[in-house]
């Protein structure tokens, strides 16, 4: 099952969820504030490797909107 990244619209928390293809765009609850989070479409998800510090610099910030 693939891992998708989600970003909370309220607190900006970014987290990963294991989800099936058919559920990847379903609403997710932020683990921090329990608001709705939306999936981040990232073209470089495989290169992130658990660290978010490089996101934006190496992948560009255009995928977050
Ligand atoms: Zn949140």
mmCIF file of C-alpha atoms and ligand atoms in Angstrom:
data_model
loop_
_atom_site.group_PDB
_atom_site.id
_atom_site.type_symbol
_atom_site.label_atom_id
_atom_site.label_comp_id
_atom_site.label_asym_id
_atom_site.label_seq_id
_atom_site.Cartn_x
_atom_site.Cartn_y
_atom_site.Cartn_z
ATOM 1 C CA UNK A 1 0.000 0.000 0.000
ATOM 2 C CA UNK A 2 1.450 3.375 -0.983
ATOM 3 C CA UNK A 3 2.203 6.146 1.460
ATOM 4 C CA UNK A 4 0.678 9.553 0.826
ATOM 5 C CA UNK A 5 1.492 12.870 2.403
ATOM 6 C CA UNK A 6 -1.149 15.078 3.895
ATOM 7 C CA UNK A 7 -1.065 18.607 5.157
ATOM 8 C CA UNK A 8 -3.400 20.018 7.764
ATOM 9 C CA UNK A 9 -5.180 23.134 6.551
ATOM 10 C CA UNK A 10 -5.433 24.553 10.037
ATOM 11 C CA UNK A 11 -2.074 24.039 11.732
ATOM 12 C CA UNK A 12 0.043 23.167 8.696
ATOM 13 C CA UNK A 13 1.111 19.838 10.101
ATOM 14 C CA UNK A 14 2.479 17.453 7.480
ATOM 15 C CA UNK A 15 2.162 13.743 8.035
ATOM 16 C CA UNK A 16 2.111 10.501 6.102
ATOM 17 C CA UNK A 17 -0.665 7.959 5.831
ATOM 18 C CA UNK A 18 -0.730 4.485 4.373
ATOM 19 C CA UNK A 19 -3.741 4.390 2.106
ATOM 20 C CA UNK A 20 -5.162 2.444 -0.786
ATOM 21 C CA UNK A 21 -5.385 4.085 -4.168
ATOM 22 C CA UNK A 22 -9.157 4.414 -3.959
ATOM 23 C CA UNK A 23 -8.914 6.226 -0.615
ATOM 24 C CA UNK A 24 -5.994 8.526 -1.260
ATOM 25 C CA UNK A 25 -8.191 11.608 -1.716
ATOM 26 C CA UNK A 26 -10.496 10.908 1.174
ATOM 27 C CA UNK A 27 -10.421 13.452 3.992
ATOM 28 C CA UNK A 28 -7.881 12.748 6.707
ATOM 29 C CA UNK A 29 -7.886 13.957 10.253
ATOM 30 C CA UNK A 30 -4.845 15.833 11.482
ATOM 31 C CA UNK A 31 -3.248 13.927 14.379
ATOM 32 C CA UNK A 32 -2.429 17.193 16.126
ATOM 33 C CA UNK A 33 -5.540 19.337 15.947
ATOM 34 C CA UNK A 34 -8.068 16.927 14.398
ATOM 35 C CA UNK A 35 -8.919 19.294 11.597
ATOM 36 C CA UNK A 36 -9.223 18.202 8.021
ATOM 37 C CA UNK A 37 -5.995 17.596 6.142
ATOM 38 C CA UNK A 38 -5.595 17.306 2.402
ATOM 39 C CA UNK A 39 -3.266 15.230 0.324
ATOM 40 C CA UNK A 40 -0.088 16.826 -0.909
ATOM 41 C CA UNK A 41 0.689 16.104 -4.522
ATOM 42 C CA UNK A 42 4.410 15.646 -4.497
ATOM 43 C CA UNK A 43 6.517 14.508 -7.397
ATOM 44 C CA UNK A 44 9.498 13.773 -5.206
ATOM 45 C CA UNK A 45 7.904 11.764 -2.425
ATOM 46 C CA UNK A 46 10.395 8.955 -2.865
ATOM 47 C CA UNK A 47 13.328 11.237 -2.127
ATOM 48 C CA UNK A 48 11.982 12.758 1.051
ATOM 49 C CA UNK A 49 12.926 9.831 3.250
ATOM 50 C CA UNK A 50 11.277 11.034 6.425
ATOM 51 C CA UNK A 51 12.852 14.481 6.542
ATOM 52 C CA UNK A 52 10.740 17.455 5.631
ATOM 53 C CA UNK A 53 13.541 19.974 5.830
ATOM 54 C CA UNK A 54 14.399 19.573 2.182
ATOM 55 C CA UNK A 55 10.850 19.902 0.928
ATOM 56 C CA UNK A 56 10.475 23.182 -0.891
ATOM 57 C CA UNK A 57 14.119 23.668 -1.583
ATOM 58 C CA UNK A 58 14.776 20.606 -3.692
ATOM 59 C CA UNK A 59 11.259 19.956 -4.900
ATOM 60 C CA UNK A 60 9.892 23.456 -5.307
ATOM 61 C CA UNK A 61 7.002 24.947 -3.383
ATOM 62 C CA UNK A 62 4.461 24.835 -6.208
ATOM 63 C CA UNK A 63 3.040 21.471 -5.261
ATOM 64 C CA UNK A 64 1.558 22.637 -1.978
ATOM 65 C CA UNK A 65 -1.170 24.887 -3.264
HETATM 66 ZN ZN1 LIG B 1 -3.676 20.241 12.367
#
